[in-house]
GROMACS .gro file of C-alpha atoms in nm:
model
  335
    1MET     CA    1  13.139   7.698   6.914
    2ALA     CA    2  13.309   8.028   6.840
    3GLU     CA    3  13.589   7.840   6.662
    4GLU     CA    4  13.334   7.649   6.450
    5GLY     CA    5  13.170   7.977   6.356
    6GLN     CA    6  13.504   8.125   6.253
    7ASN     CA    7  13.584   7.818   6.039
    8SER     CA    8  13.243   7.843   5.876
    9ASN     CA    9  13.302   8.207   5.793
   10LYS     CA   10  13.643   8.121   5.648
   11VAL     CA   11  13.484   7.861   5.418
   12GLN     CA   12  13.218   8.109   5.309
   13ASP     CA   13  13.492   8.354   5.213
   14LEU     CA   14  13.663   8.106   4.980
   15PRO     CA   15  13.601   8.115   4.603
   16LYS     CA   16  13.291   7.909   4.525
   17VAL     CA   17  13.307   7.616   4.285
   18LEU     CA   18  12.978   7.452   4.188
   19VAL     CA   19  13.022   7.075   4.146
   20LEU     CA   20  12.790   6.911   3.895
   21GLY     CA   21  12.793   6.536   3.835
   22PRO     CA   22  13.008   6.505   4.035
   23PRO     CA   23  13.315   6.371   3.851
   24THR     CA   24  13.479   6.053   3.981
   25CYS     CA   25  13.787   6.247   4.087
   26PHE     CA   26  13.591   6.472   4.324
   27ALA     CA   27  13.621   6.237   4.623
   28THR     CA   28  13.999   6.267   4.594
   29LEU     CA   29  14.003   6.633   4.493
   30GLU     CA   30  13.781   6.775   4.767
   31PRO     CA   31  14.003   6.704   5.072
   32LEU     CA   32  14.310   6.826   4.881
   33TYR     CA   33  14.163   7.164   4.788
   34SER     CA   34  13.884   7.232   5.038
   35HIS     CA   35  14.110   7.484   5.215
   36LYS     CA   36  14.134   7.684   4.892
   37PHE     CA   37  13.784   7.656   4.741
   38HIS     CA   38  13.431   7.631   4.875
   39PHE     CA   39  13.287   7.335   4.685
   40LEU     CA   40  12.908   7.338   4.644
   41ASN     CA   41  12.777   6.989   4.563
   42PRO     CA   42  12.397   6.950   4.514
   43LYS     CA   43  12.419   6.573   4.451
   44PRO     CA   44  12.394   6.444   4.813
   45LEU     CA   45  12.082   6.655   4.868
   46ASP     CA   46  11.912   6.529   4.549
   47LEU     CA   47  11.802   6.881   4.456
   48SER     CA   48  11.778   7.047   4.119
   49LEU     CA   49  12.039   7.314   4.059
   50GLN     CA   50  11.784   7.594   4.089
   51HIS     CA   51  11.641   7.456   4.416
   52PHE     CA   52  11.989   7.400   4.556
   53ILE     CA   53  12.092   7.760   4.493
   54THR     CA   54  11.766   7.893   4.641
   55ALA     CA   55  11.747   7.658   4.941
   56HIS     CA   56  12.103   7.719   5.056
   57ASN     CA   57  12.122   8.092   5.002
   58HIS     CA   58  12.406   8.052   4.757
   59HIS     CA   59  12.346   8.360   4.551
   60ALA     CA   60  12.388   8.271   4.187
   61SER     CA   61  12.588   8.589   4.140
   62SER     CA   62  12.856   8.458   4.378
   63ILE     CA   63  12.932   8.144   4.174
   64THR     CA   64  13.200   8.205   3.913
   65ALA     CA   65  13.327   7.851   3.848
   66ILE     CA   66  13.190   7.501   3.775
   67LEU     CA   67  13.349   7.158   3.803
   68CYS     CA   68  13.157   6.899   3.604
   69SER     CA   69  13.161   6.547   3.464
   70THR     CA   70  13.032   6.415   3.132
   71SER     CA   71  12.716   6.294   3.309
   72TYR     CA   72  12.594   6.652   3.361
   73SER     CA   73  12.493   6.862   3.063
   74ILE     CA   74  12.618   7.220   3.091
   75SER     CA   75  12.345   7.355   2.866
   76ALA     CA   76  12.245   7.712   2.791
   77ASP     CA   77  11.968   7.674   3.050
   78VAL     CA   78  12.218   7.581   3.320
   79LEU     CA   79  12.447   7.866   3.221
   80ARG     CA   80  12.158   8.112   3.240
   81LEU     CA   81  12.110   8.027   3.609
   82LEU     CA   82  12.462   8.151   3.679
   83PRO     CA   83  12.500   8.510   3.557
   84SER     CA   84  12.850   8.554   3.706
   85LEU     CA   85  12.996   8.230   3.575
   86ARG     CA   86  13.340   8.274   3.419
   87LEU     CA   87  13.488   7.924   3.415
   88VAL     CA   88  13.381   7.566   3.342
   89VAL     CA   89  13.629   7.288   3.423
   90THR     CA   90  13.538   6.940   3.304
   91ALA     CA   91  13.716   6.632   3.437
   92SER     CA   92  13.709   6.475   3.091
   93ILE     CA   93  13.884   6.495   2.758
   94GLY     CA   94  13.560   6.546   2.567
   95THR     CA   95  13.349   6.860   2.586
   96ASP     CA   96  13.035   6.744   2.402
   97HIS     CA   97  12.833   6.785   2.726
   98ILE     CA   98  12.911   7.158   2.735
   99ASP     CA   99  12.742   7.424   2.523
  100LEU     CA  100  13.067   7.571   2.395
  101ASN     CA  101  12.892   7.821   2.170
  102GLU     CA  102  12.707   7.973   2.466
  103CYS     CA  103  13.026   7.976   2.672
  104HIS     CA  104  13.206   8.154   2.390
  105ARG     CA  105  12.922   8.404   2.354
  106ARG     CA  106  12.934   8.489   2.722
  107GLY     CA  107  13.312   8.489   2.752
  108ILE     CA  108  13.316   8.186   2.983
  109LYS     CA  109  13.648   8.002   2.980
  110VAL     CA  110  13.651   7.622   2.951
  111ALA     CA  111  13.921   7.381   3.066
  112ALA     CA  112  13.933   7.006   3.010
  113ALA     CA  113  14.155   6.711   3.100
  114GLY     CA  114  14.383   6.767   2.800
  115GLY     CA  115  14.628   6.483   2.752
  116THR     CA  116  14.597   6.349   3.108
  117PHE     CA  117  14.422   6.030   2.998
  118SER     CA  118  14.584   5.971   2.659
  119GLU     CA  119  14.810   5.684   2.763
  120ASP     CA  120  14.542   5.511   2.972
  121VAL     CA  121  14.281   5.530   2.697
  122ALA     CA  122  14.532   5.402   2.443
  123ASP     CA  123  14.615   5.111   2.673
  124MET     CA  124  14.245   5.027   2.698
  125ALA     CA  125  14.203   5.047   2.320
  126ILE     CA  126  14.480   4.793   2.263
  127ALA     CA  127  14.348   4.573   2.544
  128LEU     CA  128  13.999   4.568   2.393
  129LEU     CA  129  14.138   4.501   2.047
  130ILE     CA  130  14.350   4.206   2.162
  131ASP     CA  131  14.066   4.072   2.376
  132VAL     CA  132  13.799   4.076   2.105
  133MET     CA  133  14.031   3.946   1.832
  134THR     CA  134  14.185   3.661   2.033
  135LYS     CA  135  13.863   3.593   2.229
  136ILE     CA  136  14.017   3.621   2.577
  137SER     CA  137  13.692   3.713   2.755
  138ALA     CA  138  13.497   3.449   2.559
  139ALA     CA  139  13.752   3.186   2.662
  140ASP     CA  140  13.729   3.298   3.023
  141ARG     CA  141  13.350   3.262   3.018
  142LEU     CA  142  13.382   2.916   2.864
  143LEU     CA  143  13.602   2.788   3.146
  144ARG     CA  144  13.390   2.946   3.417
  145THR     CA  145  13.059   2.810   3.291
  146ARG     CA  146  13.146   2.469   3.142
  147ASN     CA  147  13.209   2.153   3.342
  148ARG     CA  148  13.587   2.114   3.336
  149CYS     CA  149  13.556   1.735   3.340
  150SER     CA  150  13.342   1.719   3.026
  151GLY     CA  151  13.629   1.640   2.791
  152PHE     CA  152  13.834   1.847   2.548
  153TRP     CA  153  13.753   2.210   2.504
  154ASP     CA  154  13.581   2.310   2.181
  155PHE     CA  155  13.672   2.673   2.116
  156PRO     CA  156  13.659   2.873   1.791
  157LEU     CA  157  13.968   3.024   1.632
  158GLY     CA  158  14.055   3.386   1.696
  159PHE     CA  159  14.276   3.628   1.503
  160LYS     CA  160  14.620   3.759   1.591
  161LEU     CA  161  14.681   4.133   1.608
  162SER     CA  162  15.040   4.125   1.483
  163GLY     CA  163  15.079   4.249   1.127
  164LYS     CA  164  14.718   4.357   1.083
  165ARG     CA  165  14.609   4.675   0.904
  166ILE     CA  166  14.457   4.898   1.173
  167GLY     CA  167  14.268   5.219   1.098
  168ILE     CA  168  14.263   5.493   1.360
  169VAL     CA  169  13.968   5.731   1.348
  170GLY     CA  170  14.098   6.051   1.504
  171LEU     CA  171  14.477   6.087   1.517
  172GLY     CA  172  14.494   6.328   1.809
  173LYS     CA  173  14.680   6.270   2.137
  174ILE     CA  174  14.500   5.943   2.208
  175GLY     CA  175  14.520   5.830   1.847
  176MET     CA  176  14.896   5.887   1.839
  177GLU     CA  177  14.939   5.685   2.159
  178VAL     CA  178  14.732   5.404   2.005
  179ALA     CA  179  14.951   5.414   1.693
  180LYS     CA  180  15.269   5.400   1.903
  181ARG     CA  181  15.146   5.083   2.074
  182LEU     CA  182  15.032   4.922   1.749
  183GLU     CA  183  15.375   4.973   1.598
  184SER     CA  184  15.509   4.731   1.861
  185PHE     CA  185  15.287   4.462   1.711
  186GLY     CA  186  15.415   4.524   1.361
  187CYS     CA  187  15.076   4.657   1.251
  188ILE     CA  188  15.025   4.864   0.938
  189ILE     CA  189  14.867   5.187   1.057
  190LEU     CA  190  14.633   5.410   0.857
  191TYR     CA  191  14.420   5.697   0.980
  192HIS     CA  192  14.134   5.936   0.918
  193SER     CA  193  14.114   6.280   1.079
  194ARG     CA  194  13.960   6.615   0.994
  195HIS     CA  195  14.285   6.712   0.825
  196GLN     CA  196  14.585   6.521   0.697
  197LYS     CA  197  14.881   6.566   0.931
  198ALA     CA  198  15.198   6.672   0.749
  199ALA     CA  199  15.428   6.549   1.027
  200VAL     CA  200  15.279   6.196   1.022
  201SER     CA  201  15.403   5.924   0.787
  202TYR     CA  202  15.098   5.695   0.824
  203PRO     CA  203  14.876   5.674   0.514
  204PHE     CA  204  14.578   5.910   0.531
  205CYS     CA  205  14.227   5.811   0.421
  206SER     CA  206  13.999   6.100   0.330
  207THR     CA  207  13.687   5.912   0.444
  208VAL     CA  208  13.612   5.660   0.719
  209LEU     CA  209  13.456   5.436   0.454
  210GLU     CA  210  13.787   5.419   0.266
  211LEU     CA  211  13.960   5.338   0.595
  212ALA     CA  212  13.715   5.056   0.671
  213ILE     CA  213  13.752   4.904   0.326
  214THR     CA  214  14.130   4.901   0.365
  215CYS     CA  215  14.168   4.780   0.725
  216ASN     CA  216  14.117   4.469   0.938
  217ALA     CA  217  14.008   4.675   1.238
  218LEU     CA  218  13.913   5.029   1.335
  219VAL     CA  219  13.999   5.207   1.660
  220VAL     CA  220  13.765   5.503   1.714
  221CYS     CA  221  13.903   5.779   1.937
  222CYS     CA  222  13.798   6.113   1.787
  223ALA     CA  223  13.590   6.383   1.953
  224LEU     CA  224  13.211   6.374   1.932
  225ASN     CA  225  13.049   6.673   1.763
  226GLU     CA  226  12.787   6.744   1.496
  227GLN     CA  227  13.027   6.638   1.222
  228THR     CA  228  13.135   6.309   1.384
  229LYS     CA  229  12.806   6.183   1.527
  230HIS     CA  230  12.744   5.835   1.377
  231ILE     CA  231  13.063   5.866   1.174
  232ILE     CA  232  13.063   5.487   1.200
  233ASN     CA  233  12.737   5.398   1.024
  234ARG     CA  234  12.604   5.078   0.869
  235GLU     CA  235  12.790   5.137   0.542
  236VAL     CA  236  13.121   5.164   0.727
  237LEU     CA  237  13.048   4.855   0.937
  238LEU     CA  238  12.961   4.649   0.629
  239ALA     CA  239  13.280   4.769   0.460
  240LEU     CA  240  13.477   4.646   0.761
  241GLY     CA  241  13.342   4.300   0.687
  242LYS     CA  242  13.281   3.967   0.857
  243GLU     CA  243  13.641   3.938   0.975
  244GLY     CA  244  13.669   4.303   1.073
  245PHE     CA  245  13.671   4.441   1.425
  246ILE     CA  246  13.588   4.776   1.579
  247VAL     CA  247  13.699   4.932   1.909
  248ASN     CA  248  13.545   5.251   2.050
  249VAL     CA  249  13.719   5.444   2.328
  250GLY     CA  250  13.594   5.787   2.216
  251ARG     CA  251  13.224   5.855   2.269
  252GLY     CA  252  12.928   5.622   2.221
  253GLY     CA  253  12.760   5.855   1.972
  254LEU     CA  254  13.044   5.813   1.724
  255ILE     CA  255  12.891   5.477   1.628
  256ASP     CA  256  12.532   5.423   1.517
  257GLU     CA  257  12.470   5.180   1.801
  258LYS     CA  258  12.149   5.031   1.663
  259GLN     CA  259  12.325   4.947   1.338
  260LEU     CA  260  12.624   4.808   1.526
  261VAL     CA  261  12.398   4.572   1.722
  262LYS     CA  262  12.222   4.470   1.403
  263CYS     CA  263  12.548   4.401   1.218
  264LEU     CA  264  12.679   4.196   1.510
  265MET     CA  265  12.358   3.993   1.530
  266GLU     CA  266  12.372   3.930   1.155
  267SER     CA  267  12.743   3.836   1.172
  268LYS     CA  268  12.825   4.116   0.929
  269ILE     CA  269  13.136   4.212   1.131
  270GLY     CA  270  13.377   4.005   1.334
  271GLY     CA  271  13.337   4.173   1.672
  272ALA     CA  272  13.350   4.487   1.883
  273GLY     CA  273  13.534   4.616   2.191
  274LEU     CA  274  13.337   4.897   2.356
  275ASP     CA  275  13.427   5.122   2.648
  276VAL     CA  276  13.158   5.378   2.561
  277PHE     CA  277  12.791   5.364   2.464
  278GLU     CA  278  12.547   5.594   2.291
  279ASN     CA  279  12.297   5.629   2.577
  280GLU     CA  280  12.505   5.577   2.890
  281PRO     CA  281  12.453   5.426   3.136
  282HIS     CA  282  12.217   5.216   2.920
  283VAL     CA  283  12.384   4.934   2.728
  284PRO     CA  284  12.187   4.738   2.464
  285GLU     CA  285  12.092   4.404   2.622
  286GLU     CA  286  12.162   4.219   2.297
  287LEU     CA  287  12.535   4.280   2.352
  288PHE     CA  288  12.545   4.089   2.683
  289THR     CA  289  12.506   3.748   2.523
  290MET     CA  290  12.751   3.796   2.236
  291ASN     CA  291  13.086   3.617   2.263
  292ASN     CA  292  13.236   3.843   1.996
  293VAL     CA  293  13.179   4.159   2.201
  294VAL     CA  294  13.391   4.288   2.490
  295LEU     CA  295  13.227   4.547   2.714
  296SER     CA  296  13.379   4.798   2.955
  297PRO     CA  297  13.182   5.056   3.164
  298HIS     CA  298  13.351   5.373   3.033
  299CYS     CA  299  13.645   5.313   3.264
  300ALA     CA  300  13.948   5.349   3.037
  301THR     CA  301  14.064   5.643   3.249
  302PHE     CA  302  14.005   5.476   3.585
  303THR     CA  303  14.362   5.423   3.698
  304ALA     CA  304  14.520   5.542   4.022
  305GLU     CA  305  14.783   5.731   3.825
  306SER     CA  306  14.525   5.913   3.612
  307MET     CA  307  14.315   6.017   3.911
  308THR     CA  308  14.620   6.168   4.081
  309ASN     CA  309  14.722   6.356   3.766
  310LEU     CA  310  14.366   6.470   3.700
  311CYS     CA  311  14.324   6.611   4.050
  312GLU     CA  312  14.645   6.809   4.011
  313LEU     CA  313  14.531   6.941   3.673
  314VAL     CA  314  14.180   7.034   3.786
  315GLY     CA  315  14.308   7.198   4.104
  316GLY     CA  316  14.578   7.376   3.907
  317ASN     CA  317  14.320   7.518   3.664
  318PHE     CA  318  14.113   7.659   3.949
  319GLU     CA  319  14.423   7.803   4.117
  320ALA     CA  320  14.529   7.968   3.792
  321PHE     CA  321  14.182   8.109   3.727
  322PHE     CA  322  14.134   8.258   4.074
  323SER     CA  323  14.488   8.403   4.058
  324ASN     CA  324  14.419   8.566   3.719
  325LYS     CA  325  14.675   8.344   3.547
  326PRO     CA  326  14.637   8.148   3.219
  327LEU     CA  327  14.457   7.815   3.244
  328ILE     CA  328  14.673   7.503   3.231
  329SER     CA  329  14.453   7.309   2.989
  330PRO     CA  330  14.218   7.551   2.813
  331VAL     CA  331  13.976   7.438   2.545
  332SER     CA  332  14.075   7.656   2.253
  333GLU     CA  333  13.834   7.525   1.989
  334PHE     CA  334  13.479   7.646   2.022
  335GLY     CA  335  13.192   7.548   1.797
   0.00000   0.00000   0.00000
């Protein structure tokens, strides 16, 4: 009993990290770093943050760091509950679930996943693009649901990826990895970003509409913010055309989802490959019955390799912070 009490006291003396979400990596992260940090996770108790802090005598003033996922909004209201907070670490590339302006105002540092997922997300983008263009998932459903003894298969033609003009919306780390993979297929690559990149030889389009008019398919992988919300609207989708395809591995809000569903139902575009949705975890039911749509449950980053790398990065950021060293993957751009 005395030993248990000593262990309990040791845990209480560790730096406290409030876990909100929690992120998928937490199950792997916790046993690796529980000897260094005291993780406080309200989720199993199904309590609100305020009730959790009150009920468990975790004085808000003692919590200086948060670990969160995209499923938990780190709003100004949440930040106000934690007067001593100095660090927010998100296990994601995107930071649209964090009030960066309020963090900046209060001097709270923010760290994200950086380039940890870039290769995995790029792989998923190409997989979705090939799948929706060549109708792999549709063909799979046909064989699984149709009587195999009913005669010859009647299956519509798809499109090859090789040699196509592909527009990348957001030529950051993920966008560059997508471009690298597309080059292997002999694709002609164009892009749209906030700024033209001097070191890049790909043709730059100043608007997404221009990109859609020019290309056979769009791969959307930019960050979601006030400027990029619904950057893919009905006008862009119509410009893409009946034989045009769109893949989204960024954030669901980058596409006007209602207009996307409408354009698909009206056969105004060729198809869509979607790993993200505007109101996750809700997915429009109309998409489930469409053979020209490939769906993925926001799992582009769910690889064993990524989880290992992410745990090391997240743990490393906390170690750096509590040792008064620079963060490994700081978010430098605030709103």
